[in-house]
Amino acid sequence: MNMEQRLEKEFEDYFDREISEVSKTGNDIAQKLLEISRKSNIRPAVFWAIPESEYLHLVLISPGKKPLVQDIDSLKRENLIRKVKLFQNEITNPQTLFTNSYLSLAQQLYQSIIKPFEANLQEERIDTILFCLGTGLRTLPIAALHDGKQFLVEKYSLAIIPAFNLIDSNYTPIQKARVLAMGASEFPTQNPLPAVPIELSTIVNRNLIENISAKNISRGWPGKLFLNQDFTLKNLKNQLYSQSFNIIHLATHAEFKPGKPEQSYIQFWDIKLHLDEIKEINWNNPPAELLVLSACKTAVGDRDVELGFAGLALQAGVQSALASLWYVNDLGTLALMSEFYEQLKTASTKAETIRQAQIKMIHGDVYLAREKLKFSRGEITLPKSLQILGETDFSHPFYWSGFTLISSPW
């Protein structure tokens, strides 16, 4: 309880508002996980990893079980955070994209954070982990941790949560969905995103009838699509006011920056929407189930940046958010998003959806072959302006591990 209250206060101080009263005890959380497990085919666990100055504090709660606690005394915060930064730098270094230079750090971090509870996760048959991470760990690409044989995401569906008491913990699978897809391919002062028109048209099929069941969709999802000059804040508000959308997908530059929430923003055609203003947008009533930001950049190693990133869904008032820790090139983003929306039709949860998309990329099932992008549903023919990479796959963690599900995994 003290740990959850402390986390709540961190987010309240950063966003400068009261968020909620922490109420669930460890036993309450265990019972809630058991209830979800009985309602669905999911076995979820909550995993806290909180770096303290002289040790790493780990807590695991499984469905219906008492909390397990381990303090890893040999692991000082300073050393752990240094490894996390090195790990992210290694993954995102363009000069090492065709190597596995990240692997040693991926395995060291796995040993430090996951290994202490590995046997418990297996014994409890856990398949979904909600990670509540402390300062210095919130922008860790947790999916890319490696046990020596496989990545963590090959074993578990993953989500990052601000605190268990700060998320919508009710299990509500996406069965019907309307998508509001908006974005820009060109900007007055920022780099263009030339694949955005293809990304949006792959996601949304404007000819579909409303509220069709996800499993009956053969191509894109039903919904609306707005590009460039139509991608304005006013239009977003008008669309949200006029009808409800389950998923809001924004294909545009978004940046989490050091300092107060007003420093971080989502770029619209006409204006920047700052993080402190996101709560003023009515993301539907009931809240949208998923907000996707497909071209994010997140500063590494800054406490405020971490709080902004981990608190994105919380601040917007949506169930879950999907955002990236670093800017992935246009084609890598198009590849992952095409596969994500394909997997969303059949996966049991959003966390399982992003997991399946990431596994397809790891195994080389999503790849670029000359002028075509191949993925589960078939292929997308790319315009000449995007045929610059030649033949490539997207198996390196740079392309997939930065995409992170935030808050509710279901």
PDB file of C-alpha atoms in Angstrom, residues 10-305:
ATOM      1  CA  GLU A  10       4.717  10.871  -7.987  1.00  0.00           C
ATOM      2  CA  PHE A  11       2.163  11.017 -10.811  1.00  0.00           C
ATOM      3  CA  GLU A  12      -0.046  13.523  -8.987  1.00  0.00           C
ATOM      4  CA  ASP A  13       2.923  15.842  -8.411  1.00  0.00           C
ATOM      5  CA  TYR A  14       4.009  15.575 -12.051  1.00  0.00           C
ATOM      6  CA  PHE A  15       0.554  16.175 -13.540  1.00  0.00           C
ATOM      7  CA  ASP A  16      -0.295  18.686 -10.774  1.00  0.00           C
ATOM      8  CA  ARG A  17      -3.718  17.242 -10.013  1.00  0.00           C
ATOM      9  CA  GLU A  18      -5.410  14.704  -7.803  1.00  0.00           C
ATOM     10  CA  ILE A  19      -5.810  11.443  -9.642  1.00  0.00           C
ATOM     11  CA  SER A  20      -7.465   8.842  -7.431  1.00  0.00           C
ATOM     12  CA  GLU A  21      -7.489   7.473  -3.961  1.00  0.00           C
ATOM     13  CA  VAL A  22      -5.307   4.378  -3.697  1.00  0.00           C
ATOM     14  CA  SER A  23      -7.597   1.702  -2.328  1.00  0.00           C
ATOM     15  CA  LYS A  24      -6.653  -1.860  -3.273  1.00  0.00           C
ATOM     16  CA  THR A  25      -4.416  -3.739  -0.848  1.00  0.00           C
ATOM     17  CA  GLY A  26      -2.123  -6.568  -1.898  1.00  0.00           C
ATOM     18  CA  ASN A  27      -4.903  -9.049  -1.114  1.00  0.00           C
ATOM     19  CA  ASP A  28      -7.437  -6.996  -3.108  1.00  0.00           C
ATOM     20  CA  ILE A  29      -5.097  -6.987  -6.114  1.00  0.00           C
ATOM     21  CA  ALA A  30      -4.593 -10.761  -5.856  1.00  0.00           C
ATOM     22  CA  GLN A  31      -8.381 -11.269  -5.772  1.00  0.00           C
ATOM     23  CA  LYS A  32      -8.916  -8.926  -8.737  1.00  0.00           C
ATOM     24  CA  LEU A  33      -6.329 -10.901 -10.754  1.00  0.00           C
ATOM     25  CA  LEU A  34      -8.114 -14.131  -9.780  1.00  0.00           C
ATOM     26  CA  GLU A  35     -11.461 -12.675 -10.930  1.00  0.00           C
ATOM     27  CA  ILE A  36      -9.927 -11.698 -14.301  1.00  0.00           C
ATOM     28  CA  SER A  37      -8.335 -15.134 -14.616  1.00  0.00           C
ATOM     29  CA  ARG A  38     -11.711 -16.821 -14.058  1.00  0.00           C
ATOM     30  CA  LYS A  39     -13.513 -14.551 -16.537  1.00  0.00           C
ATOM     31  CA  SER A  40     -10.985 -15.087 -19.296  1.00  0.00           C
ATOM     32  CA  ASN A  41      -8.252 -17.459 -20.401  1.00  0.00           C
ATOM     33  CA  ILE A  42      -5.610 -15.086 -19.043  1.00  0.00           C
ATOM     34  CA  ARG A  43      -3.269 -15.657 -16.080  1.00  0.00           C
ATOM     35  CA  PRO A  44      -2.097 -12.111 -15.170  1.00  0.00           C
ATOM     36  CA  ALA A  45       0.424 -11.020 -12.543  1.00  0.00           C
ATOM     37  CA  VAL A  46       1.546  -7.601 -11.320  1.00  0.00           C
ATOM     38  CA  PHE A  47       5.313  -7.150 -11.061  1.00  0.00           C
ATOM     39  CA  TRP A  48       6.772  -4.104  -9.271  1.00  0.00           C
ATOM     40  CA  ALA A  49      10.454  -3.306  -9.873  1.00  0.00           C
ATOM     41  CA  ILE A  50      11.450  -0.217  -7.887  1.00  0.00           C
ATOM     42  CA  PRO A  51      15.121   0.836  -7.823  1.00  0.00           C
ATOM     43  CA  GLU A  52      16.181   2.128  -4.385  1.00  0.00           C
ATOM     44  CA  SER A  53      19.581   3.741  -3.835  1.00  0.00           C
ATOM     45  CA  GLU A  54      21.267   0.553  -2.510  1.00  0.00           C
ATOM     46  CA  TYR A  55      19.029  -2.254  -3.807  1.00  0.00           C
ATOM     47  CA  LEU A  56      16.287  -3.240  -6.271  1.00  0.00           C
ATOM     48  CA  HIS A  57      12.880  -3.797  -4.633  1.00  0.00           C
ATOM     49  CA  LEU A  58      10.819  -6.495  -6.385  1.00  0.00           C
ATOM     50  CA  VAL A  59       7.228  -7.518  -5.615  1.00  0.00           C
ATOM     51  CA  LEU A  60       5.098 -10.079  -7.463  1.00  0.00           C
ATOM     52  CA  ILE A  61       1.370 -10.674  -7.006  1.00  0.00           C
ATOM     53  CA  SER A  62      -0.266 -13.618  -8.797  1.00  0.00           C
ATOM     54  CA  PRO A  63      -4.004 -14.451  -8.959  1.00  0.00           C
ATOM     55  CA  GLY A  64      -5.284 -15.228  -5.467  1.00  0.00           C
ATOM     56  CA  LYS A  65      -1.792 -15.393  -3.931  1.00  0.00           C
ATOM     57  CA  LYS A  66       0.027 -13.426  -1.237  1.00  0.00           C
ATOM     58  CA  PRO A  67       2.601 -10.870  -2.448  1.00  0.00           C
ATOM     59  CA  LEU A  68       6.138 -12.188  -2.903  1.00  0.00           C
ATOM     60  CA  VAL A  69       8.915  -9.726  -2.058  1.00  0.00           C
ATOM     61  CA  GLN A  70      12.616  -9.803  -2.892  1.00  0.00           C
ATOM     62  CA  ASP A  71      15.216  -7.110  -2.391  1.00  0.00           C
ATOM     63  CA  ILE A  72      18.259  -7.565  -4.634  1.00  0.00           C
ATOM     64  CA  ASP A  73      20.887  -6.072  -2.329  1.00  0.00           C
ATOM     65  CA  SER A  74      23.770  -6.209  -4.774  1.00  0.00           C
ATOM     66  CA  LEU A  75      21.999  -3.940  -7.256  1.00  0.00           C
ATOM     67  CA  LYS A  76      22.494  -0.236  -6.647  1.00  0.00           C
ATOM     68  CA  ARG A  77      20.163   2.151  -8.457  1.00  0.00           C
ATOM     69  CA  GLU A  78      23.052   4.016 -10.096  1.00  0.00           C
ATOM     70  CA  ASN A  79      24.509   0.855 -11.661  1.00  0.00           C
ATOM     71  CA  LEU A  80      21.127  -0.466 -12.788  1.00  0.00           C
ATOM     72  CA  ILE A  81      20.103   2.812 -14.454  1.00  0.00           C
ATOM     73  CA  ARG A  82      23.477   3.032 -16.196  1.00  0.00           C
ATOM     74  CA  LYS A  83      22.871  -0.441 -17.683  1.00  0.00           C
ATOM     75  CA  VAL A  84      19.357   0.524 -18.798  1.00  0.00           C
ATOM     76  CA  LYS A  85      20.707   3.575 -20.653  1.00  0.00           C
ATOM     77  CA  LEU A  86      23.488   1.549 -22.272  1.00  0.00           C
ATOM     78  CA  PHE A  87      20.967  -1.107 -23.312  1.00  0.00           C
ATOM     79  CA  GLN A  88      18.661   1.405 -24.983  1.00  0.00           C
ATOM     80  CA  ASN A  89      21.596   3.140 -26.678  1.00  0.00           C
ATOM     81  CA  GLU A  90      22.836  -0.206 -28.016  1.00  0.00           C
ATOM     82  CA  ILE A  91      19.421  -1.118 -29.448  1.00  0.00           C
ATOM     83  CA  THR A  92      18.920   2.272 -31.102  1.00  0.00           C
ATOM     84  CA  ASN A  93      22.455   2.734 -32.447  1.00  0.00           C
ATOM     85  CA  PRO A  94      22.124   2.697 -36.282  1.00  0.00           C
ATOM     86  CA  GLN A  95      25.668   1.290 -36.601  1.00  0.00           C
ATOM     87  CA  THR A  96      24.732  -1.914 -34.737  1.00  0.00           C
ATOM     88  CA  LEU A  97      21.389  -2.611 -36.470  1.00  0.00           C
ATOM     89  CA  PHE A  98      22.717  -5.750 -38.148  1.00  0.00           C
ATOM     90  CA  THR A  99      24.373  -7.179 -35.022  1.00  0.00           C
ATOM     91  CA  ASN A 100      23.223  -8.606 -31.706  1.00  0.00           C
ATOM     92  CA  SER A 101      25.477  -6.288 -29.688  1.00  0.00           C
ATOM     93  CA  TYR A 102      22.513  -5.562 -27.363  1.00  0.00           C
ATOM     94  CA  LEU A 103      22.275  -9.216 -26.267  1.00  0.00           C
ATOM     95  CA  SER A 104      24.734  -9.181 -23.363  1.00  0.00           C
ATOM     96  CA  LEU A 105      22.943  -6.278 -21.644  1.00  0.00           C
ATOM     97  CA  ALA A 106      19.531  -7.799 -22.482  1.00  0.00           C
ATOM     98  CA  GLN A 107      20.587 -10.944 -20.608  1.00  0.00           C
ATOM     99  CA  GLN A 108      22.160  -9.075 -17.677  1.00  0.00           C
ATOM    100  CA  LEU A 109      18.988  -7.023 -17.144  1.00  0.00           C
ATOM    101  CA  TYR A 110      16.861 -10.178 -17.413  1.00  0.00           C
ATOM    102  CA  GLN A 111      18.982 -11.820 -14.697  1.00  0.00           C
ATOM    103  CA  SER A 112      18.637  -8.763 -12.430  1.00  0.00           C
ATOM    104  CA  ILE A 113      14.924  -8.026 -12.854  1.00  0.00           C
ATOM    105  CA  ILE A 114      13.074 -11.138 -14.076  1.00  0.00           C
ATOM    106  CA  LYS A 115      15.167 -14.098 -12.884  1.00  0.00           C
ATOM    107  CA  PRO A 116      14.389 -13.673  -9.133  1.00  0.00           C
ATOM    108  CA  PHE A 117      10.706 -14.484  -9.829  1.00  0.00           C
ATOM    109  CA  GLU A 118      11.128 -16.615 -12.951  1.00  0.00           C
ATOM    110  CA  ALA A 119      10.250 -19.885 -11.194  1.00  0.00           C
ATOM    111  CA  ASN A 120       7.134 -18.307  -9.605  1.00  0.00           C
ATOM    112  CA  LEU A 121       5.918 -17.001 -12.966  1.00  0.00           C
ATOM    113  CA  GLN A 122       6.280 -20.489 -14.446  1.00  0.00           C
ATOM    114  CA  GLU A 123       4.712 -22.244 -11.450  1.00  0.00           C
ATOM    115  CA  GLU A 124       1.666 -19.934 -11.555  1.00  0.00           C
ATOM    116  CA  ARG A 125       1.401 -20.361 -15.378  1.00  0.00           C
ATOM    117  CA  ILE A 126       1.454 -16.591 -15.775  1.00  0.00           C
ATOM    118  CA  ASP A 127       1.021 -15.392 -19.377  1.00  0.00           C
ATOM    119  CA  THR A 128       0.480 -11.625 -18.885  1.00  0.00           C
ATOM    120  CA  ILE A 129       2.686  -9.339 -16.772  1.00  0.00           C
ATOM    121  CA  LEU A 130       1.714  -5.831 -15.694  1.00  0.00           C
ATOM    122  CA  PHE A 131       5.022  -4.123 -14.912  1.00  0.00           C
ATOM    123  CA  CYS A 132       4.953  -1.261 -12.449  1.00  0.00           C
ATOM    124  CA  LEU A 133       8.415   0.258 -12.786  1.00  0.00           C
ATOM    125  CA  GLY A 134      10.112   2.849 -10.589  1.00  0.00           C
ATOM    126  CA  THR A 135      12.204   5.854 -11.575  1.00  0.00           C
ATOM    127  CA  GLY A 136      14.923   4.959 -14.066  1.00  0.00           C
ATOM    128  CA  LEU A 137      13.142   1.847 -15.364  1.00  0.00           C
ATOM    129  CA  ARG A 138       9.935   3.271 -16.881  1.00  0.00           C
ATOM    130  CA  THR A 139      11.484   3.712 -20.314  1.00  0.00           C
ATOM    131  CA  LEU A 140      13.208   0.312 -20.311  1.00  0.00           C
ATOM    132  CA  PRO A 141      12.289  -1.655 -23.496  1.00  0.00           C
ATOM    133  CA  ILE A 142      11.175  -4.535 -21.297  1.00  0.00           C
ATOM    134  CA  ALA A 143      10.052  -6.701 -24.260  1.00  0.00           C
ATOM    135  CA  ALA A 144      13.688  -7.054 -25.398  1.00  0.00           C
ATOM    136  CA  LEU A 145      15.045  -8.553 -22.155  1.00  0.00           C
ATOM    137  CA  HIS A 146      16.481 -11.963 -22.984  1.00  0.00           C
ATOM    138  CA  ASP A 147      16.764 -15.200 -20.984  1.00  0.00           C
ATOM    139  CA  GLY A 148      19.536 -16.639 -23.185  1.00  0.00           C
ATOM    140  CA  LYS A 149      17.078 -18.452 -25.466  1.00  0.00           C
ATOM    141  CA  GLN A 150      14.269 -16.010 -26.178  1.00  0.00           C
ATOM    142  CA  PHE A 151      13.038 -12.487 -25.597  1.00  0.00           C
ATOM    143  CA  LEU A 152      10.712 -11.787 -22.680  1.00  0.00           C
ATOM    144  CA  VAL A 153       7.893 -10.881 -25.107  1.00  0.00           C
ATOM    145  CA  GLU A 154       8.120 -14.367 -26.642  1.00  0.00           C
ATOM    146  CA  LYS A 155       7.083 -15.735 -23.240  1.00  0.00           C
ATOM    147  CA  TYR A 156       4.613 -13.161 -21.872  1.00  0.00           C
ATOM    148  CA  SER A 157       2.158 -10.458 -22.908  1.00  0.00           C
ATOM    149  CA  LEU A 158       3.459  -7.213 -21.384  1.00  0.00           C
ATOM    150  CA  ALA A 159       2.154  -3.837 -20.267  1.00  0.00           C
ATOM    151  CA  ILE A 160       3.690  -0.958 -18.301  1.00  0.00           C
ATOM    152  CA  ILE A 161       1.399   0.494 -15.618  1.00  0.00           C
ATOM    153  CA  PRO A 162       1.832   3.666 -13.513  1.00  0.00           C
ATOM    154  CA  ALA A 163       0.457   1.794 -10.454  1.00  0.00           C
ATOM    155  CA  PHE A 164      -2.185  -0.923 -10.179  1.00  0.00           C
ATOM    156  CA  ASN A 165      -4.547   1.456  -8.389  1.00  0.00           C
ATOM    157  CA  LEU A 166      -4.196   3.975 -11.234  1.00  0.00           C
ATOM    158  CA  ILE A 167      -5.462   1.777 -14.093  1.00  0.00           C
ATOM    159  CA  ASP A 168      -8.831   0.483 -15.218  1.00  0.00           C
ATOM    160  CA  SER A 169      -8.409  -3.095 -14.057  1.00  0.00           C
ATOM    161  CA  ASN A 170     -11.748  -4.385 -15.428  1.00  0.00           C
ATOM    162  CA  TYR A 171     -11.424  -6.986 -18.171  1.00  0.00           C
ATOM    163  CA  THR A 172     -13.086  -5.738 -21.377  1.00  0.00           C
ATOM    164  CA  PRO A 173     -11.847  -7.395 -24.584  1.00  0.00           C
ATOM    165  CA  ILE A 174     -12.220  -5.466 -27.855  1.00  0.00           C
ATOM    166  CA  GLN A 175     -15.010  -7.189 -29.771  1.00  0.00           C
ATOM    167  CA  LYS A 176     -16.357  -4.344 -31.886  1.00  0.00           C
ATOM    168  CA  ALA A 177     -14.325  -1.300 -32.763  1.00  0.00           C
ATOM    169  CA  ARG A 178     -14.504   1.917 -34.676  1.00  0.00           C
ATOM    170  CA  VAL A 179     -11.181   3.605 -35.362  1.00  0.00           C
ATOM    171  CA  LEU A 180     -10.503   7.318 -35.687  1.00  0.00           C
ATOM    172  CA  ALA A 181      -7.230   7.457 -37.642  1.00  0.00           C
ATOM    173  CA  MET A 182      -5.570  10.840 -38.072  1.00  0.00           C
ATOM    174  CA  GLY A 183      -2.073  11.938 -39.007  1.00  0.00           C
ATOM    175  CA  ALA A 184       0.280  13.975 -41.146  1.00  0.00           C
ATOM    176  CA  SER A 185       2.912  13.061 -43.702  1.00  0.00           C
ATOM    177  CA  GLU A 186       4.446  16.548 -43.926  1.00  0.00           C
ATOM    178  CA  PHE A 187       5.212  19.245 -41.375  1.00  0.00           C
ATOM    179  CA  PRO A 188       6.371  22.879 -41.588  1.00  0.00           C
ATOM    180  CA  THR A 189       9.306  22.440 -39.180  1.00  0.00           C
ATOM    181  CA  GLN A 190       9.708  18.672 -38.621  1.00  0.00           C
ATOM    182  CA  ASN A 191      10.820  15.707 -40.701  1.00  0.00           C
ATOM    183  CA  PRO A 192       8.166  14.295 -43.055  1.00  0.00           C
ATOM    184  CA  LEU A 193       6.522  10.921 -42.337  1.00  0.00           C
ATOM    185  CA  PRO A 194       5.931   9.716 -45.906  1.00  0.00           C
ATOM    186  CA  ALA A 195       4.466   6.316 -44.952  1.00  0.00           C
ATOM    187  CA  VAL A 196       1.636   7.833 -42.869  1.00  0.00           C
ATOM    188  CA  PRO A 197      -0.982   7.878 -45.702  1.00  0.00           C
ATOM    189  CA  ILE A 198      -0.386   4.152 -46.257  1.00  0.00           C
ATOM    190  CA  GLU A 199      -0.405   3.470 -42.505  1.00  0.00           C
ATOM    191  CA  LEU A 200      -3.799   5.137 -42.054  1.00  0.00           C
ATOM    192  CA  SER A 201      -5.393   3.566 -45.140  1.00  0.00           C
ATOM    193  CA  THR A 202      -4.158   0.119 -44.021  1.00  0.00           C
ATOM    194  CA  ILE A 203      -5.789   0.587 -40.603  1.00  0.00           C
ATOM    195  CA  VAL A 204      -9.168   2.036 -41.676  1.00  0.00           C
ATOM    196  CA  ASN A 205     -11.586   0.793 -44.309  1.00  0.00           C
ATOM    197  CA  ARG A 206     -14.117   3.607 -44.640  1.00  0.00           C
ATOM    198  CA  ASN A 207     -16.544   1.395 -46.580  1.00  0.00           C
ATOM    199  CA  LEU A 208     -17.240  -0.953 -43.670  1.00  0.00           C
ATOM    200  CA  ILE A 209     -20.489  -0.727 -41.747  1.00  0.00           C
ATOM    201  CA  GLU A 210     -20.204   0.565 -38.200  1.00  0.00           C
ATOM    202  CA  ASN A 211     -19.587  -1.705 -35.214  1.00  0.00           C
ATOM    203  CA  ILE A 212     -18.846  -4.793 -37.253  1.00  0.00           C
ATOM    204  CA  SER A 213     -17.361  -7.589 -35.153  1.00  0.00           C
ATOM    205  CA  ALA A 214     -13.552  -7.588 -35.157  1.00  0.00           C
ATOM    206  CA  LYS A 215     -13.409 -11.216 -36.232  1.00  0.00           C
ATOM    207  CA  ASN A 216     -15.434 -10.485 -39.405  1.00  0.00           C
ATOM    208  CA  ILE A 217     -13.076  -7.801 -40.702  1.00  0.00           C
ATOM    209  CA  SER A 218     -11.140  -8.941 -43.748  1.00  0.00           C
ATOM    210  CA  ARG A 219      -9.319  -5.668 -44.476  1.00  0.00           C
ATOM    211  CA  GLY A 220      -9.043  -2.477 -42.420  1.00  0.00           C
ATOM    212  CA  TRP A 221     -11.253  -1.541 -39.469  1.00  0.00           C
ATOM    213  CA  PRO A 222     -14.451   0.514 -39.743  1.00  0.00           C
ATOM    214  CA  GLY A 223     -13.927   4.179 -38.928  1.00  0.00           C
ATOM    215  CA  LYS A 224     -12.800   7.554 -40.215  1.00  0.00           C
ATOM    216  CA  LEU A 225      -9.518   8.778 -41.650  1.00  0.00           C
ATOM    217  CA  PHE A 226      -8.121  12.342 -41.756  1.00  0.00           C
ATOM    218  CA  LEU A 227      -4.771  13.392 -43.213  1.00  0.00           C
ATOM    219  CA  ASN A 228      -2.600  16.549 -43.216  1.00  0.00           C
ATOM    220  CA  GLN A 229      -4.814  19.689 -43.412  1.00  0.00           C
ATOM    221  CA  ASP A 230      -7.755  17.742 -41.938  1.00  0.00           C
ATOM    222  CA  PHE A 231      -5.608  16.600 -39.005  1.00  0.00           C
ATOM    223  CA  THR A 232      -6.454  19.544 -36.738  1.00  0.00           C
ATOM    224  CA  LEU A 233      -7.210  19.701 -33.045  1.00  0.00           C
ATOM    225  CA  LYS A 234     -10.603  21.221 -33.846  1.00  0.00           C
ATOM    226  CA  ASN A 235     -11.456  18.305 -36.142  1.00  0.00           C
ATOM    227  CA  LEU A 236     -10.354  15.785 -33.506  1.00  0.00           C
ATOM    228  CA  LYS A 237     -12.685  17.421 -30.964  1.00  0.00           C
ATOM    229  CA  ASN A 238     -15.541  17.541 -33.498  1.00  0.00           C
ATOM    230  CA  GLN A 239     -15.139  13.856 -34.350  1.00  0.00           C
ATOM    231  CA  LEU A 240     -14.995  12.812 -30.701  1.00  0.00           C
ATOM    232  CA  TYR A 241     -18.047  14.945 -29.939  1.00  0.00           C
ATOM    233  CA  SER A 242     -20.130  13.623 -32.832  1.00  0.00           C
ATOM    234  CA  GLN A 243     -19.629   9.880 -32.307  1.00  0.00           C
ATOM    235  CA  SER A 244     -17.755   7.349 -30.235  1.00  0.00           C
ATOM    236  CA  PHE A 245     -14.545   5.611 -31.268  1.00  0.00           C
ATOM    237  CA  ASN A 246     -12.986   2.622 -29.494  1.00  0.00           C
ATOM    238  CA  ILE A 247      -9.509   3.317 -30.911  1.00  0.00           C
ATOM    239  CA  ILE A 248      -7.896   6.671 -31.667  1.00  0.00           C
ATOM    240  CA  HIS A 249      -4.768   6.357 -33.814  1.00  0.00           C
ATOM    241  CA  LEU A 250      -2.546   9.417 -34.272  1.00  0.00           C
ATOM    242  CA  ALA A 251       0.271   8.974 -36.807  1.00  0.00           C
ATOM    243  CA  THR A 252       2.352  12.042 -36.109  1.00  0.00           C
ATOM    244  CA  HIS A 253       5.378  13.328 -34.225  1.00  0.00           C
ATOM    245  CA  ALA A 254       4.954  13.116 -30.460  1.00  0.00           C
ATOM    246  CA  GLU A 255       7.692  13.873 -28.008  1.00  0.00           C
ATOM    247  CA  PHE A 256       8.119  13.279 -24.276  1.00  0.00           C
ATOM    248  CA  LYS A 257      10.589  15.882 -23.046  1.00  0.00           C
ATOM    249  CA  PRO A 258      12.215  16.790 -19.704  1.00  0.00           C
ATOM    250  CA  GLY A 259      10.425  19.271 -17.470  1.00  0.00           C
ATOM    251  CA  LYS A 260       6.746  19.830 -16.789  1.00  0.00           C
ATOM    252  CA  PRO A 261       3.990  18.127 -18.864  1.00  0.00           C
ATOM    253  CA  GLU A 262       3.588  21.250 -21.015  1.00  0.00           C
ATOM    254  CA  GLN A 263       7.042  20.544 -22.514  1.00  0.00           C
ATOM    255  CA  SER A 264       5.812  17.263 -24.044  1.00  0.00           C
ATOM    256  CA  TYR A 265       3.435  17.280 -26.988  1.00  0.00           C
ATOM    257  CA  ILE A 266       1.564  15.589 -29.830  1.00  0.00           C
ATOM    258  CA  GLN A 267       1.978  17.474 -33.129  1.00  0.00           C
ATOM    259  CA  PHE A 268      -1.214  18.258 -35.064  1.00  0.00           C
ATOM    260  CA  TRP A 269      -1.273  19.891 -38.499  1.00  0.00           C
ATOM    261  CA  ASP A 270      -2.009  23.302 -37.009  1.00  0.00           C
ATOM    262  CA  ILE A 271      -0.864  23.142 -33.396  1.00  0.00           C
ATOM    263  CA  LYS A 272       0.913  21.169 -30.688  1.00  0.00           C
ATOM    264  CA  LEU A 273      -1.310  19.450 -28.123  1.00  0.00           C
ATOM    265  CA  HIS A 274       0.733  19.518 -24.908  1.00  0.00           C
ATOM    266  CA  LEU A 275       0.642  16.719 -22.354  1.00  0.00           C
ATOM    267  CA  ASP A 276      -0.950  18.944 -19.706  1.00  0.00           C
ATOM    268  CA  GLU A 277      -3.839  19.676 -22.144  1.00  0.00           C
ATOM    269  CA  ILE A 278      -4.586  16.056 -23.057  1.00  0.00           C
ATOM    270  CA  LYS A 279      -6.923  15.631 -20.091  1.00  0.00           C
ATOM    271  CA  GLU A 280      -9.110  18.461 -21.452  1.00  0.00           C
ATOM    272  CA  ILE A 281      -9.942  16.478 -24.599  1.00  0.00           C
ATOM    273  CA  ASN A 282     -13.054  14.367 -24.192  1.00  0.00           C
ATOM    274  CA  TRP A 283     -11.666  11.035 -25.430  1.00  0.00           C
ATOM    275  CA  ASN A 284     -15.263   9.788 -25.401  1.00  0.00           C
ATOM    276  CA  ASN A 285     -17.677   8.783 -22.752  1.00  0.00           C
ATOM    277  CA  PRO A 286     -17.201   5.909 -22.022  1.00  0.00           C
ATOM    278  CA  PRO A 287     -13.441   6.362 -22.418  1.00  0.00           C
ATOM    279  CA  ALA A 288     -11.746   5.165 -25.600  1.00  0.00           C
ATOM    280  CA  GLU A 289     -10.202   1.742 -25.172  1.00  0.00           C
ATOM    281  CA  LEU A 290      -6.931   2.573 -26.908  1.00  0.00           C
ATOM    282  CA  LEU A 291      -4.953   5.676 -27.878  1.00  0.00           C
ATOM    283  CA  VAL A 292      -2.118   4.949 -30.329  1.00  0.00           C
ATOM    284  CA  LEU A 293       0.792   7.337 -30.964  1.00  0.00           C
ATOM    285  CA  SER A 294       2.778   5.758 -33.765  1.00  0.00           C
ATOM    286  CA  ALA A 295       5.770   8.117 -34.112  1.00  0.00           C
ATOM    287  CA  CYS A 296       6.997   8.979 -30.617  1.00  0.00           C
ATOM    288  CA  LYS A 297      10.345  10.059 -29.283  1.00  0.00           C
ATOM    289  CA  THR A 298      11.157   9.775 -25.590  1.00  0.00           C
ATOM    290  CA  ALA A 299      14.185  11.297 -23.861  1.00  0.00           C
ATOM    291  CA  VAL A 300      16.121   8.617 -21.969  1.00  0.00           C
ATOM    292  CA  GLY A 301      16.942   8.742 -18.279  1.00  0.00           C
ATOM    293  CA  ASP A 302      14.823  11.699 -17.201  1.00  0.00           C
ATOM    294  CA  ARG A 303      12.355  11.195 -14.332  1.00  0.00           C
ATOM    295  CA  ASP A 304       9.766  13.644 -15.682  1.00  0.00           C
ATOM    296  CA  VAL A 305       9.893  12.114 -19.152  1.00  0.00           C
TER     297      VAL A 305
END
